[in-house]
Coordinates of C-alpha atoms in Angstrom, one line a residue:
M123 CA 129.6 163.3 -136.4
E124 CA 131.8 162.2 -133.6
E125 CA 128.9 160.9 -131.7
V126 CA 127.6 159.0 -134.7
D127 CA 131.1 157.5 -135.2
K128 CA 131.2 156.4 -131.6
I129 CA 127.8 154.7 -131.8
I130 CA 128.8 152.9 -135.0
I131 CA 132.2 151.8 -133.5
H132 CA 130.4 150.6 -130.3
T133 CA 127.9 148.6 -132.4
C134 CA 130.7 147.0 -134.4
R135 CA 132.4 145.9 -131.2
Q136 CA 129.2 144.4 -129.9
I137 CA 128.8 142.2 -133.1
G138 CA 132.4 140.8 -132.7
C139 CA 134.6 143.2 -134.6
N140 CA 138.2 143.3 -133.1
L141 CA 138.6 147.0 -132.7
D142 CA 141.2 148.7 -130.4
D143 CA 140.0 150.8 -127.4
D144 CA 141.8 153.8 -129.0
V145 CA 139.6 153.8 -132.1
Q146 CA 137.1 156.6 -131.7
S147 CA 136.1 157.5 -135.3
L148 CA 135.7 156.0 -138.7
K149 CA 138.9 157.8 -140.0
E150 CA 141.0 155.4 -137.9
L151 CA 139.5 152.2 -139.4
S152 CA 141.7 150.5 -142.0
T153 CA 140.4 148.7 -145.1
D154 CA 140.6 145.3 -143.3
L155 CA 138.5 146.5 -140.4
V156 CA 136.0 148.2 -142.7
I157 CA 135.6 144.9 -144.8
A158 CA 135.3 142.8 -141.5
A159 CA 132.7 145.1 -140.0
V160 CA 130.6 145.2 -143.2
V161 CA 130.6 141.4 -143.5
R162 CA 129.6 140.9 -139.9
C163 CA 126.7 143.3 -140.3
L164 CA 125.6 141.5 -143.4
R165 CA 125.8 138.1 -141.6
L166 CA 123.6 139.4 -138.9
I167 CA 121.1 140.7 -141.4
D168 CA 121.2 137.6 -143.5
P169 CA 122.7 134.4 -141.8
S170 CA 123.0 132.7 -145.2
T171 CA 125.8 135.2 -146.3
S172 CA 128.9 133.3 -146.9
L173 CA 131.4 136.2 -147.5
S174 CA 134.8 136.1 -145.8
H175 CA 135.5 138.9 -143.3
Q176 CA 139.1 138.9 -144.0
L177 CA 140.7 140.8 -146.9
P178 CA 142.3 138.4 -149.3
P179 CA 145.9 139.1 -150.5
G180 CA 145.2 138.9 -154.2
M181 CA 144.0 142.0 -156.0
S182 CA 141.5 140.1 -158.2
A183 CA 140.0 138.4 -155.0
R184 CA 139.9 141.8 -153.3
Y185 CA 137.9 143.3 -156.3
R186 CA 135.5 140.3 -156.3
L187 CA 135.0 140.7 -152.6
G188 CA 134.3 144.4 -152.9
T189 CA 131.9 143.7 -155.9
D190 CA 130.0 141.0 -153.7
L191 CA 129.7 143.5 -150.8
A192 CA 128.3 146.1 -153.1
N193 CA 125.8 143.7 -154.6
A194 CA 124.7 142.6 -151.1
C195 CA 124.0 146.2 -150.0
V196 CA 122.1 146.8 -153.2
N197 CA 120.0 143.8 -152.6
L198 CA 119.2 145.2 -149.2
G199 CA 117.8 148.3 -150.6
W200 CA 120.8 150.7 -151.0
R201 CA 120.0 153.3 -153.6
A202 CA 123.0 155.5 -153.9
E203 CA 126.1 154.8 -156.1
I204 CA 128.2 151.9 -154.7
G205 CA 130.9 149.7 -156.0
Y206 CA 134.1 147.8 -155.0
Q207 CA 135.9 151.1 -154.7
T208 CA 133.5 152.2 -151.9
F209 CA 135.0 149.5 -149.6
L210 CA 138.6 149.1 -151.0
Y211 CA 139.1 152.9 -151.2
S212 CA 136.7 154.1 -148.7
N213 CA 136.0 157.6 -147.3
D214 CA 134.5 158.6 -144.0
A215 CA 131.2 160.1 -145.3
D216 CA 130.2 157.1 -147.6
M217 CA 131.2 154.5 -144.9
R218 CA 129.2 156.4 -142.3
H219 CA 126.1 156.3 -144.5
I220 CA 126.7 152.7 -145.3
F221 CA 127.2 151.6 -141.6
M222 CA 124.1 153.6 -140.6
F223 CA 122.1 151.9 -143.3
L224 CA 123.3 148.4 -142.2
I225 CA 122.8 149.1 -138.6
E226 CA 119.2 150.0 -139.3
K227 CA 118.7 146.8 -141.3
M228 CA 120.1 144.7 -138.5
P229 CA 117.4 142.8 -136.4
K230 CA 116.5 144.6 -133.2
E231 CA 116.7 142.8 -129.9
T232 CA 113.0 143.4 -129.3
E233 CA 112.0 141.9 -132.6
M234 CA 114.2 139.0 -132.0
A235 CA 112.6 138.5 -128.5
S236 CA 109.1 138.9 -130.0
D237 CA 109.8 136.5 -132.9
E238 CA 111.3 133.7 -130.7
P239 CA 108.8 131.4 -129.0
L240 CA 108.9 132.2 -125.2
G241 CA 108.3 128.6 -124.0
K242 CA 109.8 125.5 -122.5
N243 CA 111.0 124.4 -125.9
A244 CA 112.9 127.6 -126.5
L245 CA 114.6 127.6 -123.1
L246 CA 115.5 123.8 -123.7
K247 CA 117.0 124.7 -127.1
R248 CA 118.9 127.5 -125.6
K249 CA 120.3 125.2 -122.8
I250 CA 121.2 122.6 -125.4
A251 CA 122.9 125.2 -127.5
S252 CA 124.9 126.5 -124.6
E253 CA 126.0 123.0 -123.6
L254 CA 127.0 122.2 -127.1
A255 CA 129.0 125.4 -127.4
K256 CA 130.7 124.6 -124.1
C257 CA 131.6 121.1 -125.3
L258 CA 132.9 122.5 -128.6
Q259 CA 135.2 125.0 -126.8
Q260 CA 136.8 122.1 -124.8
P261 CA 139.8 120.2 -126.2
W262 CA 139.3 116.7 -127.5
L263 CA 140.0 113.8 -125.1
P264 CA 140.3 110.2 -126.2
P265 CA 137.8 107.7 -124.8
V266 CA 140.4 105.7 -122.9
C267 CA 141.1 108.8 -120.7
K268 CA 137.5 109.0 -119.7
K269 CA 136.1 106.4 -117.2
R270 CA 132.4 105.9 -118.0
G271 CA 132.5 109.1 -120.1
L272 CA 133.4 111.3 -117.1
R273 CA 135.9 114.2 -117.6
W274 CA 136.9 117.3 -115.7
D275 CA 135.1 120.4 -117.0
S276 CA 136.9 123.7 -117.4
S277 CA 134.3 125.4 -115.2
G278 CA 135.5 123.2 -112.2
G279 CA 133.2 120.2 -112.2
W280 CA 132.7 116.7 -113.7
Q281 CA 130.9 116.3 -117.0
R282 CA 129.7 113.1 -118.8
E283 CA 130.4 112.8 -122.5
G284 CA 129.6 110.2 -125.2
T285 CA 127.2 107.4 -125.0
A286 CA 128.7 105.5 -122.1
G287 CA 126.0 106.5 -119.7
C288 CA 123.1 105.9 -122.0
H289 CA 120.6 103.1 -121.3
G290 CA 117.1 102.1 -122.3
Y291 CA 114.0 103.8 -121.3
Q292 CA 112.2 101.4 -118.9
S293 CA 109.7 102.4 -116.3
K294 CA 108.5 100.6 -113.2
L295 CA 105.2 100.9 -111.1
L296 CA 105.8 103.3 -108.3
L297 CA 103.7 103.5 -105.1
V298 CA 103.3 107.1 -104.0
P299 CA 101.4 108.3 -100.9
E300 CA 98.0 109.7 -101.8
G301 CA 95.8 112.2 -99.8
L302 CA 98.4 113.1 -97.2
G303 CA 98.6 116.7 -98.5
D304 CA 94.7 117.1 -98.8
I305 CA 93.1 118.4 -95.6
N306 CA 89.6 117.5 -96.8
K307 CA 90.5 113.8 -97.5
E308 CA 90.7 111.5 -94.5
V309 CA 93.4 108.9 -94.6
E310 CA 93.0 105.8 -92.3
K311 CA 95.5 105.3 -89.6
D312 CA 96.8 102.0 -90.9
V313 CA 97.4 103.4 -94.3
K314 CA 99.2 106.4 -92.9
D315 CA 101.4 104.2 -90.8
Y316 CA 102.2 102.1 -93.9
Y317 CA 103.1 105.2 -95.8
T318 CA 105.4 106.6 -93.0
R319 CA 107.0 103.4 -91.9
H320 CA 107.0 100.7 -94.5
L321 CA 106.6 102.3 -98.0
P322 CA 110.1 102.6 -99.5
L323 CA 111.2 105.8 -101.1
V324 CA 110.6 106.3 -104.9
N325 CA 114.3 106.0 -105.6
L326 CA 114.5 102.7 -103.8
Q327 CA 111.4 101.1 -105.4
P328 CA 112.9 100.3 -108.9
T329 CA 115.3 97.4 -109.2
H330 CA 117.9 99.6 -110.7
M331 CA 118.8 103.3 -110.3
K332 CA 118.5 104.0 -114.0
H333 CA 114.8 103.1 -114.0
T334 CA 114.0 105.9 -111.4
A335 CA 113.8 108.8 -113.8
P336 CA 111.6 107.0 -116.4
S337 CA 109.4 105.7 -113.7
L338 CA 108.8 109.2 -112.2
M339 CA 108.2 110.6 -115.7
E340 CA 105.7 107.8 -116.4
R341 CA 103.9 108.4 -113.0
N342 CA 103.7 112.1 -113.6
A343 CA 102.4 111.7 -117.2
E344 CA 99.8 109.3 -115.8
R345 CA 98.7 111.8 -113.1
V346 CA 98.6 114.8 -115.5
T347 CA 96.5 112.9 -118.0
A348 CA 94.1 111.7 -115.2
V349 CA 93.7 115.3 -114.0
H350 CA 93.1 116.6 -117.4
E351 CA 90.5 114.0 -118.2
W352 CA 88.7 114.6 -114.9
D353 CA 88.7 118.4 -115.5
T354 CA 87.2 117.8 -118.9
E355 CA 84.5 115.4 -117.6
W356 CA 83.6 117.7 -114.6
N357 CA 83.3 120.8 -116.8
T358 CA 81.0 119.0 -119.3
L359 CA 79.0 116.3 -117.4
G360 CA 79.7 117.1 -113.8
L361 CA 78.4 120.7 -113.8
Q362 CA 75.3 119.7 -115.8
S363 CA 74.4 117.0 -113.2
R364 CA 74.1 119.8 -110.4
L365 CA 75.8 117.5 -107.9
S366 CA 78.8 118.0 -105.7
E367 CA 82.1 116.6 -106.7
K368 CA 81.9 113.9 -104.0
D369 CA 78.3 112.9 -105.0
Y370 CA 79.2 112.8 -108.6
R371 CA 82.1 110.5 -108.0
A372 CA 80.0 108.2 -105.8
R373 CA 77.2 108.1 -108.4
K374 CA 79.7 107.3 -111.2
A375 CA 81.3 104.5 -109.1
E376 CA 77.8 103.1 -108.4
R377 CA 76.8 103.2 -112.1
L378 CA 80.1 101.5 -113.1
K379 CA 79.5 98.7 -110.5
K380 CA 76.0 98.1 -111.9
K381 CA 77.3 98.0 -115.4
I382 CA 80.0 95.5 -114.5
T383 CA 77.4 93.4 -112.5
S384 CA 75.0 93.4 -115.5
Q385 CA 77.8 92.4 -118.0
M386 CA 78.8 89.5 -115.7
Q387 CA 75.2 88.4 -115.3
H388 CA 74.7 88.5 -119.1
S389 CA 77.8 86.5 -119.7
L390 CA 76.7 83.9 -117.1
D391 CA 73.2 83.7 -118.6
Q392 CA 74.4 82.9 -122.1
P393 CA 73.9 79.2 -123.1
Q394 CA 76.9 77.1 -123.7
T395 CA 77.4 75.8 -127.2
N396 CA 76.5 72.1 -127.7
S397 CA 78.7 71.5 -130.7
T398 CA 81.9 70.6 -129.0
V399 CA 84.8 68.4 -130.0
L400 CA 84.6 64.7 -129.2
T401 CA 87.9 64.7 -127.3
D402 CA 86.7 67.5 -125.0
L403 CA 83.5 65.6 -124.3
L404 CA 85.4 62.6 -123.4
Q405 CA 87.8 64.5 -121.1
I406 CA 84.9 66.2 -119.4
I407 CA 83.0 62.9 -119.0
G408 CA 86.1 61.1 -117.7
A409 CA 86.7 63.9 -115.2
A410 CA 83.1 63.8 -114.1
S411 CA 83.2 60.1 -113.7
D412 CA 86.4 60.2 -111.7
K413 CA 85.1 62.9 -109.3
K414 CA 81.6 61.5 -108.8
D415 CA 82.0 57.8 -108.7
A416 CA 79.9 57.5 -105.6
G417 CA 77.4 60.2 -106.3
K418 CA 74.1 60.2 -108.2
G419 CA 73.9 60.7 -111.9
S420 CA 71.4 61.1 -114.6
R421 CA 70.1 58.3 -116.8
F422 CA 72.3 59.5 -119.6
T423 CA 75.3 59.3 -117.3
H424 CA 74.6 55.8 -116.1
T425 CA 74.0 54.6 -119.7
E426 CA 77.2 56.1 -120.8
K427 CA 79.1 54.5 -117.9
L428 CA 77.7 51.1 -118.7
Q429 CA 78.5 51.5 -122.4
F430 CA 82.1 52.4 -121.7
A431 CA 82.3 49.7 -119.1
K432 CA 81.2 47.2 -121.6
D433 CA 83.7 48.5 -124.2
D434 CA 86.5 48.5 -121.6
D435 CA 85.6 44.8 -120.7
K436 CA 85.5 43.8 -124.3
L437 CA 88.8 45.5 -124.9
A438 CA 90.4 43.9 -121.9
S439 CA 89.1 40.4 -123.0
E440 CA 90.5 40.9 -126.5
M441 CA 93.8 42.0 -125.2
A442 CA 93.9 39.0 -122.9
V443 CA 93.1 36.7 -125.8
G444 CA 95.6 38.3 -128.0
A445 CA 98.3 38.1 -125.5
G446 CA 98.1 34.3 -125.2
P447 CA 100.0 32.9 -128.1
D448 CA 103.3 34.3 -129.2
V449 CA 103.5 36.1 -132.5
S450 CA 106.2 34.8 -134.7
S451 CA 106.3 37.3 -137.5
E452 CA 106.0 41.1 -137.9
E453 CA 103.4 40.7 -140.6
D454 CA 101.0 39.0 -138.2
I455 CA 101.6 41.7 -135.7
K456 CA 100.8 44.4 -138.3
K457 CA 97.7 42.6 -139.4
K458 CA 96.5 42.3 -135.8
Q459 CA 97.3 45.9 -135.1
E460 CA 95.3 46.9 -138.3
E461 CA 92.4 44.8 -137.2
E462 CA 92.5 46.2 -133.7
A463 CA 92.6 49.8 -135.2
N464 CA 89.6 49.0 -137.5
T465 CA 87.7 47.6 -134.6
L466 CA 88.5 50.7 -132.6
R467 CA 87.5 52.9 -135.4
Q468 CA 84.1 51.1 -135.7
Q469 CA 83.6 51.4 -132.0
L470 CA 84.5 55.1 -132.2
Q471 CA 82.0 55.7 -135.0
E472 CA 79.3 53.8 -133.0
V473 CA 80.0 55.9 -129.9
T474 CA 79.9 59.1 -132.1
S475 CA 76.6 58.2 -133.6
Q476 CA 75.2 57.3 -130.1
F477 CA 76.3 60.8 -128.8
E478 CA 74.7 62.5 -131.8
K479 CA 71.4 60.7 -131.2
M480 CA 71.6 61.5 -127.5
E481 CA 72.3 65.2 -128.3
I482 CA 69.2 65.2 -130.6
E483 CA 67.1 63.5 -127.8
M484 CA 68.4 66.0 -125.2
K485 CA 67.4 68.9 -127.5
K486 CA 63.9 67.3 -127.8
Y487 CA 63.7 66.9 -124.1
K488 CA 64.7 70.5 -123.5
A489 CA 62.2 71.7 -126.0
G490 CA 59.4 69.6 -124.4
I491 CA 60.5 70.9 -120.9
S492 CA 60.3 74.5 -122.0
Q493 CA 56.9 73.9 -123.6
M494 CA 55.6 72.1 -120.5
E495 CA 56.8 75.1 -118.3
T496 CA 54.9 77.5 -120.6
D497 CA 51.8 75.5 -120.4
K498 CA 52.2 75.3 -116.6
T499 CA 52.4 79.0 -116.3
E500 CA 49.3 79.5 -118.4
L501 CA 47.4 76.9 -116.5
D502 CA 48.5 78.6 -113.1
K503 CA 47.1 82.0 -114.4
Q504 CA 43.9 80.3 -115.5
N505 CA 43.6 78.7 -112.0
E506 CA 44.0 81.9 -110.2
E507 CA 41.4 83.6 -112.4
S508 CA 39.0 80.7 -111.8
Q509 CA 39.6 80.9 -108.0
E510 CA 38.8 84.7 -108.1
Q511 CA 35.6 84.0 -110.1
Y512 CA 34.7 81.2 -107.6
K513 CA 35.0 83.5 -104.7
V514 CA 32.8 86.2 -106.3
K515 CA 30.1 83.6 -107.2
K516 CA 30.3 82.0 -103.8
K517 CA 29.7 85.4 -102.1
T518 CA 26.8 86.1 -104.5
M519 CA 25.3 82.7 -103.8
D520 CA 25.6 83.3 -100.1
L521 CA 23.5 86.5 -100.5
L522 CA 20.7 85.0 -102.6
P523 CA 18.7 83.3 -99.7
D524 CA 18.0 86.7 -98.0
A525 CA 18.0 88.8 -101.2
D526 CA 15.8 91.7 -100.1
S527 CA 17.5 92.5 -96.9
N528 CA 20.9 92.0 -98.5
I529 CA 19.9 94.4 -101.3
A530 CA 18.8 96.9 -98.8
K531 CA 22.0 96.6 -96.9
L532 CA 24.0 96.9 -100.2
Q533 CA 22.0 100.0 -101.2
A534 CA 22.7 101.5 -97.8
L535 CA 26.4 100.8 -98.2
V536 CA 26.3 102.3 -101.7
D537 CA 24.5 105.4 -100.4
A538 CA 27.0 105.7 -97.5
S539 CA 29.9 105.2 -99.9
S540 CA 28.5 107.9 -102.3
K541 CA 28.0 110.3 -99.5
R542 CA 31.6 109.6 -98.3
L543 CA 32.9 110.1 -101.8
E544 CA 31.1 113.5 -102.0
S545 CA 32.4 114.6 -98.7
L546 CA 35.9 113.4 -99.7
H547 CA 35.5 115.2 -103.0
Q548 CA 34.5 118.4 -101.1
Q549 CA 37.4 118.0 -98.8
W550 CA 39.8 117.4 -101.7
D551 CA 38.4 120.5 -103.4
D552 CA 39.1 122.5 -100.3
H553 CA 42.7 121.2 -100.2
K554 CA 43.4 121.1 -103.9
T555 CA 43.3 124.9 -104.6
P556 CA 46.0 125.9 -102.1
L557 CA 48.1 122.8 -103.0
I558 CA 47.9 123.7 -106.7
E559 CA 48.8 127.2 -106.0
E560 CA 51.7 126.1 -103.8
Y561 CA 52.7 123.6 -106.5
E562 CA 52.7 126.3 -109.3
K563 CA 54.6 128.5 -106.9
L564 CA 57.2 125.8 -106.2
Q565 CA 57.3 125.1 -109.9
R566 CA 58.0 128.7 -110.8
E567 CA 60.7 128.8 -108.0
N568 CA 62.2 125.6 -109.4
D569 CA 62.3 127.0 -112.9
T570 CA 63.9 130.2 -111.6
M571 CA 66.4 128.2 -109.7
A572 CA 67.0 126.0 -112.6
N573 CA 67.8 129.1 -114.8
E574 CA 69.9 130.6 -112.1
S575 CA 71.8 127.3 -111.7
L576 CA 72.4 127.1 -115.5
K577 CA 73.5 130.7 -115.5
K578 CA 75.9 130.0 -112.6
V579 CA 77.1 126.8 -114.4
E580 CA 77.9 128.9 -117.4
D581 CA 79.6 131.5 -115.3
I582 CA 81.7 128.8 -113.5
R583 CA 82.7 127.3 -116.8
A584 CA 83.6 130.8 -118.1
L585 CA 85.6 131.4 -114.9
R586 CA 87.4 128.1 -115.2
E587 CA 88.3 128.9 -118.8
R588 CA 89.5 132.3 -117.7
M589 CA 91.5 130.8 -114.8
K590 CA 93.2 128.4 -117.4
Q591 CA 94.0 131.3 -119.7
V592 CA 95.3 133.4 -116.8
A593 CA 97.4 130.3 -115.6
E594 CA 98.8 129.9 -119.2
E595 CA 99.5 133.6 -119.4
T596 CA 101.2 133.4 -116.1
K597 CA 103.3 130.5 -117.1
G598 CA 104.2 132.3 -120.3
K599 CA 105.2 135.4 -118.5
E600 CA 107.3 133.4 -116.0
E601 CA 109.1 131.6 -118.9
A602 CA 109.6 135.1 -120.6
Y603 CA 111.0 136.4 -117.3
K604 CA 113.4 133.5 -117.0
Q605 CA 114.5 133.9 -120.6
L606 CA 115.0 137.6 -120.2
A607 CA 116.9 137.0 -117.0
E608 CA 119.2 134.6 -118.7
D609 CA 119.6 137.2 -121.6
F610 CA 120.4 139.9 -119.0
K611 CA 123.0 137.7 -117.4
K612 CA 124.5 137.0 -120.8
M613 CA 124.7 140.7 -121.6
T614 CA 128.0 142.6 -121.1
N615 CA 128.2 144.9 -118.1
D616 CA 130.4 147.5 -119.9
L617 CA 127.3 149.3 -121.4
N618 CA 127.0 152.8 -119.8
R619 CA 123.3 153.5 -120.5
S620 CA 123.4 156.8 -118.8
A621 CA 126.3 158.0 -120.9
Y622 CA 124.5 157.0 -124.1
T623 CA 121.3 158.6 -122.9
R624 CA 123.2 161.7 -122.1
R625 CA 124.8 161.8 -125.5
I626 CA 121.4 161.3 -127.2
L627 CA 119.9 164.1 -125.1
E628 CA 122.9 166.4 -126.0
I629 CA 122.4 165.5 -129.7
V630 CA 118.6 166.2 -129.5
G631 CA 119.4 169.4 -127.7
N632 CA 121.9 170.5 -130.3
I633 CA 119.5 169.6 -133.1
R634 CA 116.7 171.6 -131.4
K635 CA 119.0 174.6 -131.0
Q636 CA 120.1 174.4 -134.6
K637 CA 116.5 174.1 -135.6
E638 CA 115.7 177.3 -133.6
D639 CA 118.6 179.1 -135.1
I640 CA 117.5 178.0 -138.6
E641 CA 114.0 179.3 -137.9
K642 CA 115.3 182.6 -136.7
V643 CA 117.4 182.9 -139.8
L644 CA 114.5 182.0 -142.0
I645 CA 112.3 184.7 -140.1
E646 CA 115.0 187.3 -140.6
T647 CA 115.5 186.3 -144.2
K648 CA 111.7 186.6 -144.8
G649 CA 111.7 190.0 -143.1
L650 CA 114.6 191.3 -145.1
Q651 CA 113.0 190.0 -148.3
K652 CA 109.7 191.7 -147.4
E653 CA 111.5 195.0 -146.7
I654 CA 113.4 194.6 -149.9
N655 CA 110.1 194.0 -151.8
Q656 CA 108.5 197.0 -150.1
A657 CA 111.5 199.2 -150.9
S658 CA 111.6 198.1 -154.4
G659 CA 107.9 198.8 -154.8
K660 CA 108.1 202.2 -153.2
L661 CA 111.1 203.0 -155.4
S662 CA 109.3 202.0 -158.4
R663 CA 106.2 203.9 -157.6
T664 CA 108.3 207.0 -156.6
F665 CA 110.3 206.8 -159.8
T666 CA 107.1 206.5 -161.9
A667 CA 105.5 209.6 -160.2
T668 CA 108.7 211.6 -160.4
D669 CA 109.2 210.6 -164.1
E670 CA 105.7 211.8 -164.9
L671 CA 106.1 215.2 -163.1
V672 CA 109.6 215.9 -164.5
F673 CA 108.6 214.7 -168.0
R674 CA 105.6 217.0 -168.0
D675 CA 107.7 220.0 -167.1
A676 CA 110.7 218.9 -169.3
K677 CA 108.7 220.0 -172.4
K678 CA 108.7 223.7 -171.2
D679 CA 112.0 224.1 -169.3
E680 CA 115.5 223.2 -170.4
A681 CA 116.8 222.7 -166.8
V682 CA 114.0 220.4 -166.1
R683 CA 114.9 218.4 -169.2
R684 CA 118.5 218.0 -168.0
A685 CA 117.2 217.0 -164.5
Y686 CA 115.0 214.3 -166.2
K687 CA 118.1 212.9 -168.0
F688 CA 120.1 212.8 -164.7
L689 CA 117.2 211.1 -163.0
A690 CA 117.0 208.4 -165.6
S691 CA 120.8 207.8 -165.5
L692 CA 120.6 207.7 -161.6
H693 CA 117.8 205.1 -161.8
E694 CA 119.8 203.0 -164.2
S695 CA 122.9 203.3 -162.0
F696 CA 121.0 202.1 -159.0
D697 CA 119.6 199.2 -161.0
Q698 CA 123.1 198.2 -161.9
V699 CA 124.2 198.5 -158.3
I700 CA 121.4 196.2 -157.1
K701 CA 122.2 193.7 -159.8
T702 CA 125.9 193.9 -158.8
V703 CA 124.9 193.2 -155.2
E704 CA 122.7 190.3 -156.2
D705 CA 125.5 188.9 -158.4
T706 CA 127.9 189.2 -155.5
G707 CA 125.6 187.3 -153.2
S708 CA 125.2 184.5 -155.8
I709 CA 129.0 184.4 -156.2
M710 CA 129.5 184.1 -152.4
R711 CA 127.0 181.3 -152.3
E712 CA 128.8 179.5 -155.1
I713 CA 132.1 180.1 -153.3
R714 CA 130.7 178.5 -150.1
D715 CA 129.3 175.6 -152.1
L716 CA 132.7 175.1 -153.7
E717 CA 134.4 175.2 -150.3
D718 CA 132.0 172.6 -149.0
Q719 CA 132.8 170.5 -152.1
V720 CA 136.5 171.0 -151.5
D721 CA 136.1 169.9 -147.9
K722 CA 134.2 166.8 -149.0
E723 CA 136.8 166.0 -151.5
L724 CA 139.5 166.4 -148.9
G725 CA 137.5 164.2 -146.6
K726 CA 137.4 161.5 -149.2
K727 CA 141.1 161.1 -148.9
T728 CA 141.7 161.3 -152.6
S729 CA 145.4 161.6 -152.4
A730 CA 145.7 158.6 -150.1
N731 CA 143.3 156.7 -152.3
L732 CA 145.4 157.6 -155.3
D733 CA 148.5 156.4 -153.6
K734 CA 146.7 153.1 -152.7
I735 CA 145.3 152.7 -156.2
S736 CA 148.9 153.2 -157.5
I737 CA 150.3 150.5 -155.2
D738 CA 147.4 148.2 -156.0
L739 CA 148.0 148.8 -159.8
K740 CA 151.7 147.9 -159.4
Q741 CA 150.8 144.8 -157.4
M742 CA 148.3 143.8 -160.1
K743 CA 150.9 144.3 -162.9
Q744 CA 153.2 142.1 -160.9
E745 CA 150.6 139.5 -160.5
N746 CA 149.8 139.7 -164.3
Q747 CA 153.5 139.4 -165.1
G748 CA 153.9 136.4 -162.8
L749 CA 150.8 134.7 -164.4
K750 CA 152.2 135.5 -167.9
A751 CA 155.5 134.0 -167.0
K752 CA 153.8 130.9 -165.7
V753 CA 151.8 130.6 -168.9
E754 CA 154.8 131.0 -171.1
G755 CA 156.8 128.6 -168.9
K756 CA 154.2 125.9 -169.6

């Protein structure tokens, strides 16, 4: 039990109980320490437990605390008898069992490590928690004593507190050298010279130092996203194209260039809308007339210029006429202005109607031009066909004057051509068979290579997936290693594992030795029981045989009759002796059980608990009297 008590006490010290170094067994624990240790164990098992680990001074509060502890143990699965007296008037045996039960219910370190996510988020949360705990342990300092939130840390360094150093997240475009670390990629000499001599460092490129970190994070996120997108595209479309990475990139760039060119050409080929606003037309016409006064124009442009020139001359003459006499009253001025406005409105309407008519005529002209172009193309085709027919007919007409000789020549040409075709056909047959065989062979090889390439593509894809999984597993193991290393650093160095291992081995050895002794005792007990059973059977058989012989002769001889009576009394006496021995053994076992019960009762510290109960009873009576006096005084 001493080893068990030492393990329990060491566990209590690890969970935060304030135990002296001299405490080595549960007998030395007071009621306050027992309550504190049980409450801390319950808090580790269930963090929502809100029980106090300090024993209250009032007896009613103590009884309530003891009852709450008993209910908490019952809720955890404790099946034996338990109550407030188990904690307030504790004994070593009961508390040993309760502590062993609670320690078994506490979460193990391996379970905690397996339940916690081993990732960057977990490490970040732990770092934040440690920083917050460090800040909470430091004394409060007013803001006026901290310049820009800086204060001297207890660990011997400067630390920033508060929101004085916070600023908005604003990133800037950073220029970073590309391709310098890649051996396969060639970098031009001028670009390399610019990178080495003229390109500023990344911390000097933003306009303010606070923009450096956001800019770097934004740049890194952009690169990571680009790499991820390229990996996805290459694993899906790139491998299926059976091209190298360089060829695939060049083909993609060319296809993108063609697409952009076609889009631009399509946008340029689209006709402009004719329904524009009159003001825009006037501005365009005015700008064109200003730029091209000396140049040539269309008939529509000259007509428009003449029309506007006439209108301008008319307007100038009217303004000249109107500027002659002086106007004496405001009403005449308003009337003249209204007349001029009406005249201008009429002129504007006339110009608008002229423009609409011109637009209609332009549409008709365009339709006529397109129709004429279509007719022209058809006539050109007919002309070409007529010329071909004319050439054929002309050649035929040239052959008619000497028809017989020309027919013979044509027949000879036809025969020669047919013979030539036959020879070519024969030559083609001679060459066709090996070519077809070679083609079929190459086709089979191509199919085989295609199947192999598809299989290799699938293998490469599977290998890439496996590489990603291995990389993720490696990262997870590295993070787990970092977390375990931090946990190891936080662990106390006073744990003597070899001593605990030696104690455990000693306990196991003692248990094994006790088990062997118990087995020996059981074997001896079984042997003795067997011998007793054999002796009892032999005795019974001997007595039966002797009884039959003596009883048979007792009818004839008086001495034999007396011997038979003595035999019966002797057998009865021996039965009484055996019964007495068995009763003695039972009594001895009962005596040992009673002694064990007495030792258990002595171990329960009944007398000390009785004294404590008496003191608590007196205290409770005093509290009741005080409460009664207060009630009567009111």
